PDB file of C-alpha atoms in Angstrom:
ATOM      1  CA  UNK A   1       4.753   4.519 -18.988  1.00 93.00           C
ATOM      2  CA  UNK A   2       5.801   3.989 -15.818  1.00 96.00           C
ATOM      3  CA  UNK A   3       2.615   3.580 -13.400  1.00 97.00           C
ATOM      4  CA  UNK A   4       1.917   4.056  -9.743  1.00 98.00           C
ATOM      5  CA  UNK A   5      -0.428   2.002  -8.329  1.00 97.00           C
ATOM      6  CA  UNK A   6      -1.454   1.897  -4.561  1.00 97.00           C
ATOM      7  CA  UNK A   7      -3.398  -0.988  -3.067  1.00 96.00           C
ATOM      8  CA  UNK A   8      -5.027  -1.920  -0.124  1.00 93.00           C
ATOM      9  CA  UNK A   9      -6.513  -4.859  -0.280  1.00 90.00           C
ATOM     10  CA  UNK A  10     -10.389  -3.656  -0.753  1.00 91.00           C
ATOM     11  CA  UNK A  11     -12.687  -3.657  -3.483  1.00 91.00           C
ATOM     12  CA  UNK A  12     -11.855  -0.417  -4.712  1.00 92.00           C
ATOM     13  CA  UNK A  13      -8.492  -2.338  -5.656  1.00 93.00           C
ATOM     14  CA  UNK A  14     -10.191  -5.046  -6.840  1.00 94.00           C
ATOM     15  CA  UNK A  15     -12.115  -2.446  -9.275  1.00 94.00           C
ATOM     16  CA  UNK A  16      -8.565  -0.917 -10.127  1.00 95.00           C
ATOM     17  CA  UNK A  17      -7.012  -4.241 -10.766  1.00 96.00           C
ATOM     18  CA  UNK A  18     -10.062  -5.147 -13.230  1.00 95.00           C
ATOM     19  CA  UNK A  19     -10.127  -2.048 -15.430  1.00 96.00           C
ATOM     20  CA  UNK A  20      -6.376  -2.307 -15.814  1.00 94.00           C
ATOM     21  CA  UNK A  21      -6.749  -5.861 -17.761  1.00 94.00           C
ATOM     22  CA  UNK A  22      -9.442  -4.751 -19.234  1.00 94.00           C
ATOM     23  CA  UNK A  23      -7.900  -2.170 -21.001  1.00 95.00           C
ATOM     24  CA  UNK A  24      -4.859  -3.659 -22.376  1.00 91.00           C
ATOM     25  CA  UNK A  25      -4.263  -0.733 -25.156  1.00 92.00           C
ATOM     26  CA  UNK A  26      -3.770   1.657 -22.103  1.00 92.00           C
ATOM     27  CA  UNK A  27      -2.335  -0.544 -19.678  1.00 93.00           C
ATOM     28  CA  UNK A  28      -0.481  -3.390 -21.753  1.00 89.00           C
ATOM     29  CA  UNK A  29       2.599  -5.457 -20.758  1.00 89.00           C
ATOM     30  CA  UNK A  30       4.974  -3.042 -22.333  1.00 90.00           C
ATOM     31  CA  UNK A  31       4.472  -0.412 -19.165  1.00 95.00           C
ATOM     32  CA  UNK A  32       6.153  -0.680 -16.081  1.00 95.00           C
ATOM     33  CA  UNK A  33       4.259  -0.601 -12.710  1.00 97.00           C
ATOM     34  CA  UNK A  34       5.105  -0.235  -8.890  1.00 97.00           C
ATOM     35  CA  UNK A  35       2.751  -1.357  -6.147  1.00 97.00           C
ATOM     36  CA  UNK A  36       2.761   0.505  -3.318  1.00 97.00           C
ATOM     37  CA  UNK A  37       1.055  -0.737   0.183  1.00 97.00           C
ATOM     38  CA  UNK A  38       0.734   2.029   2.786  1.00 96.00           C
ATOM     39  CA  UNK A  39       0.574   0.762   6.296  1.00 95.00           C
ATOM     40  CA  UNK A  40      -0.854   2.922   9.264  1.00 92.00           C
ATOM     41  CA  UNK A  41       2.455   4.162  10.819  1.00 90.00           C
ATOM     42  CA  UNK A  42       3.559   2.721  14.447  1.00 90.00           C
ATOM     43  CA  UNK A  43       2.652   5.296  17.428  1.00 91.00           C
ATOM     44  CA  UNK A  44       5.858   6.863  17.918  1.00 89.00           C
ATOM     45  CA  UNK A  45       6.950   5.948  21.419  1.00 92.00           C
ATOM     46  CA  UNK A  46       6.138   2.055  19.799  1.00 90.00           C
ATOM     47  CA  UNK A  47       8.532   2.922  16.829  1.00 87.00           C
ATOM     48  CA  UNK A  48      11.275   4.085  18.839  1.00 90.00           C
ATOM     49  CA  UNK A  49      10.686   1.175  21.237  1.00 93.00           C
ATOM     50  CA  UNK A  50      11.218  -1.424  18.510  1.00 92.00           C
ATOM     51  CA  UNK A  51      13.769   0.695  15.941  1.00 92.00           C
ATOM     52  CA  UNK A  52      13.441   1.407  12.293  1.00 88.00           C
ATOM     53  CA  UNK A  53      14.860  -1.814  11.222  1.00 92.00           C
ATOM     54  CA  UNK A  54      11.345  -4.169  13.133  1.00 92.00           C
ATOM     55  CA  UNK A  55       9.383  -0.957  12.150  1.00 92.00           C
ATOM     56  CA  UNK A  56      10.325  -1.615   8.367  1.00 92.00           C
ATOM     57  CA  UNK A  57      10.026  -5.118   8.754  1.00 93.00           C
ATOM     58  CA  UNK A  58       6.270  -4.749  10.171  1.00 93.00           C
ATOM     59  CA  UNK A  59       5.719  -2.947   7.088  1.00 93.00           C
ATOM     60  CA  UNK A  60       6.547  -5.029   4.664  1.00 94.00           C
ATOM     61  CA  UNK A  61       5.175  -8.054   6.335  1.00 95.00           C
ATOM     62  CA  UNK A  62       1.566  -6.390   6.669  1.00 95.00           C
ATOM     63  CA  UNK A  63       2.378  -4.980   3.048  1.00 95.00           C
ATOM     64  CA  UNK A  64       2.978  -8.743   1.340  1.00 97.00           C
ATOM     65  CA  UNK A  65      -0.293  -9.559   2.964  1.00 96.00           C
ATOM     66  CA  UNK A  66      -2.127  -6.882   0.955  1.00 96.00           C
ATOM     67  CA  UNK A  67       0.416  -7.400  -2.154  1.00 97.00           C
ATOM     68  CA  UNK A  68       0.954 -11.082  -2.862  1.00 97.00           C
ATOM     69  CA  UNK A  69      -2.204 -11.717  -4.237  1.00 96.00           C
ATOM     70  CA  UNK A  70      -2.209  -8.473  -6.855  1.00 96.00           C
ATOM     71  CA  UNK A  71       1.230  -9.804  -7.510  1.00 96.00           C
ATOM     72  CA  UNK A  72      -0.398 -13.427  -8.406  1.00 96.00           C
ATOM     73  CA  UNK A  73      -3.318 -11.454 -10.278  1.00 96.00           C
ATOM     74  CA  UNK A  74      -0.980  -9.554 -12.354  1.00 95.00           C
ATOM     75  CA  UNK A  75       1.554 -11.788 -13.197  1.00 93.00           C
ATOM     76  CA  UNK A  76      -1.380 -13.923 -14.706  1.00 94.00           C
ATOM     77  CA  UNK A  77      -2.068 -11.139 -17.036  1.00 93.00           C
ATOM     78  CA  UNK A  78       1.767 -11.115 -17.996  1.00 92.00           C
ATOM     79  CA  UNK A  79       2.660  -7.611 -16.004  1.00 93.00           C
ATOM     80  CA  UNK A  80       5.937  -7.244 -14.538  1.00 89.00           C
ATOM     81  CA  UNK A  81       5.194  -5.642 -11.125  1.00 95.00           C
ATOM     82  CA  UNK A  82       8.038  -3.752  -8.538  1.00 97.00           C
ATOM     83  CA  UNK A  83       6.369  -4.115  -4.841  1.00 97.00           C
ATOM     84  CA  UNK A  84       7.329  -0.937  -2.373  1.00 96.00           C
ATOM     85  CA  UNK A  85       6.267  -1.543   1.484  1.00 96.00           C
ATOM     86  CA  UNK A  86       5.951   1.967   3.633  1.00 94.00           C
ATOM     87  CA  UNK A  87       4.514   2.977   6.832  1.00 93.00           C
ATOM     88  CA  UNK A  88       2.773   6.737   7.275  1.00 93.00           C
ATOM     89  CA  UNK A  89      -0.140   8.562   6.105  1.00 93.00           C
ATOM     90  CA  UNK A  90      -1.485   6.982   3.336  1.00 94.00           C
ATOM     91  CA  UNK A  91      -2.220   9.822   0.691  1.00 94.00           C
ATOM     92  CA  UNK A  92       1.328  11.856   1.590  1.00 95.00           C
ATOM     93  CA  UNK A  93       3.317   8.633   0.634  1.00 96.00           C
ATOM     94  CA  UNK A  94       1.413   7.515  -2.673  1.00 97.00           C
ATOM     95  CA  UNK A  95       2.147  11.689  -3.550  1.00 96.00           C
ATOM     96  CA  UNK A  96       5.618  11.326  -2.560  1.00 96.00           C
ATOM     97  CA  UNK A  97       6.561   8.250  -4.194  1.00 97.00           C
ATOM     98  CA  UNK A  98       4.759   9.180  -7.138  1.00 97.00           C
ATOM     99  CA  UNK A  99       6.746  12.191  -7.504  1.00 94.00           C
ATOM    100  CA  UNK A 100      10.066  10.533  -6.226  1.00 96.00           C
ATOM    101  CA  UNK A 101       9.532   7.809  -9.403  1.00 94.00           C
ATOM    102  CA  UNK A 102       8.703  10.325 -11.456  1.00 94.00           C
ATOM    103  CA  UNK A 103       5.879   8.006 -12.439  1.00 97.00           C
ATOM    104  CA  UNK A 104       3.546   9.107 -15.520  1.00 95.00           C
ATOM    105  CA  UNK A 105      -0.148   8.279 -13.709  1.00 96.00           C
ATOM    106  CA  UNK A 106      -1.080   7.456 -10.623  1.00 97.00           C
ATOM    107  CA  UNK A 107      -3.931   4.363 -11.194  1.00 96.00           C
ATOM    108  CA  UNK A 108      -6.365   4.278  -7.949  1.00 94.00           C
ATOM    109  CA  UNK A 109      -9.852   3.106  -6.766  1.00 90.00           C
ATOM    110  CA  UNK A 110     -11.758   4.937  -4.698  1.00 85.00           C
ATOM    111  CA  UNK A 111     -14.870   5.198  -3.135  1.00 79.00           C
ATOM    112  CA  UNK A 112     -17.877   7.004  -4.430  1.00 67.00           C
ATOM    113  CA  UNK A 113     -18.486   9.860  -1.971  1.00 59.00           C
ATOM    114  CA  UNK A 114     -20.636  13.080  -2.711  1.00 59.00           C
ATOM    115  CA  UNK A 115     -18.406  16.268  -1.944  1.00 60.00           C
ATOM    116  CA  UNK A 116     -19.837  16.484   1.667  1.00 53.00           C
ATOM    117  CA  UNK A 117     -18.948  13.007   1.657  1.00 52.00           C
ATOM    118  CA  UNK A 118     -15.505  13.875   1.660  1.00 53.00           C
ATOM    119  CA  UNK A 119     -15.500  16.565   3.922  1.00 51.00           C
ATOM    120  CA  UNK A 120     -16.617  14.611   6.479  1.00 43.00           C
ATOM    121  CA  UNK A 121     -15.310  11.715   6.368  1.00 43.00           C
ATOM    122  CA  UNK A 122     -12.575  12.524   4.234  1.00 53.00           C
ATOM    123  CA  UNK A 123     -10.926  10.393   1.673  1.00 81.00           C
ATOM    124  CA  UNK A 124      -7.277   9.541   0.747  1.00 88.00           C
ATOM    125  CA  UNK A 125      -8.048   9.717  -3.499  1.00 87.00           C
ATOM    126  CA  UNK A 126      -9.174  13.366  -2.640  1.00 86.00           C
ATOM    127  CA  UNK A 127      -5.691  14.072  -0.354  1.00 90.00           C
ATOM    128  CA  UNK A 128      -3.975  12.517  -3.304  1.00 92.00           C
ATOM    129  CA  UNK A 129      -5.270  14.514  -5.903  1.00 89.00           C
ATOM    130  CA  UNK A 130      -5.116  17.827  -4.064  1.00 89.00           C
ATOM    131  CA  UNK A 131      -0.894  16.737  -3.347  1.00 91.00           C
ATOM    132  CA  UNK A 132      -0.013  14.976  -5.905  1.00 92.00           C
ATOM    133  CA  UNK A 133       1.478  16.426  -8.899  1.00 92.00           C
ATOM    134  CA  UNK A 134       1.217  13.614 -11.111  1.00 94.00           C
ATOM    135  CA  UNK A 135      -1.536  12.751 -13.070  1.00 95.00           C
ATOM    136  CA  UNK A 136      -4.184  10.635 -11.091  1.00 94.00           C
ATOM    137  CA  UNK A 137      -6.836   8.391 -12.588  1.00 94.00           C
ATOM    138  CA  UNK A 138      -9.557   7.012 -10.100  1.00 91.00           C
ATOM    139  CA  UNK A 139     -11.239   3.917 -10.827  1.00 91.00           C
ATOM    140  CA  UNK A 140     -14.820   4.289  -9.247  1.00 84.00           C
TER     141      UNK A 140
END
């Protein structure tokens, strides 16, 4: 399978991260995953300021801070890992690069809200499962 899995550095990832090695007959060496970190895009007058080239580079150096240590985690579980670095709204890029990859499930934590929960404060699992036309699974 090849699997999708965002991260942000809380402990919703950290939940994500655990239930994957613990369930290696789901989620065993033998699959092929992509991290993706989502950074909060630059204002656009800032973006155009610097270019795309520093605004990419941003990116992926707020990115590896949030990656490098699932990369560590991972590895030590023997799990080959591709790292992807983009800037933008959050839920639109995990949907679009999970349909771009053609990925089989999209592996996620996410916070426990009740429904009016997420309709006021919103919630990017709940974007990405209303956009996303891949198979999500949330890790609560």
């Amino acid at each position: 399978m090849k699997i999708l899995l965002p991260v942000d550095g809380s402990a919703f990832t950290k939940k994500m991260l655990a239930y994957l090695t613990t369930h290696p007959e789901l989620f065993g060496t033998g699959n092929t995953y992509t991290l993706l970190s989502v950074q909060q895009p630059l204002p656009p007058r800032a973006r155009a300021a610097v270019g795309s080239e520093i605004a990419q580079g941003f990116y992926a150096e707020e990115g590896e801070k949030v990656t490098a240590p699932v990369l560590k985690f991972l590895g030590q579980h023997g799990m080959a890992v591709k790292v992807i670095h983009k800037g933008g709204r959050a839920a639109d890029i995990i949907a679009q690069t999970a349909t771009a990859g053609k990925v089989d499930p999209v592996v996620m934590g996410s916070p426990r809200h009740t429904a009016l929960g997420n309709l006021v404060m919103g919630s990017v699992a709940t974007r990405v499962l209303a956009n996303c036309k891949t198979p999500v699974l949330l890790v609560r």
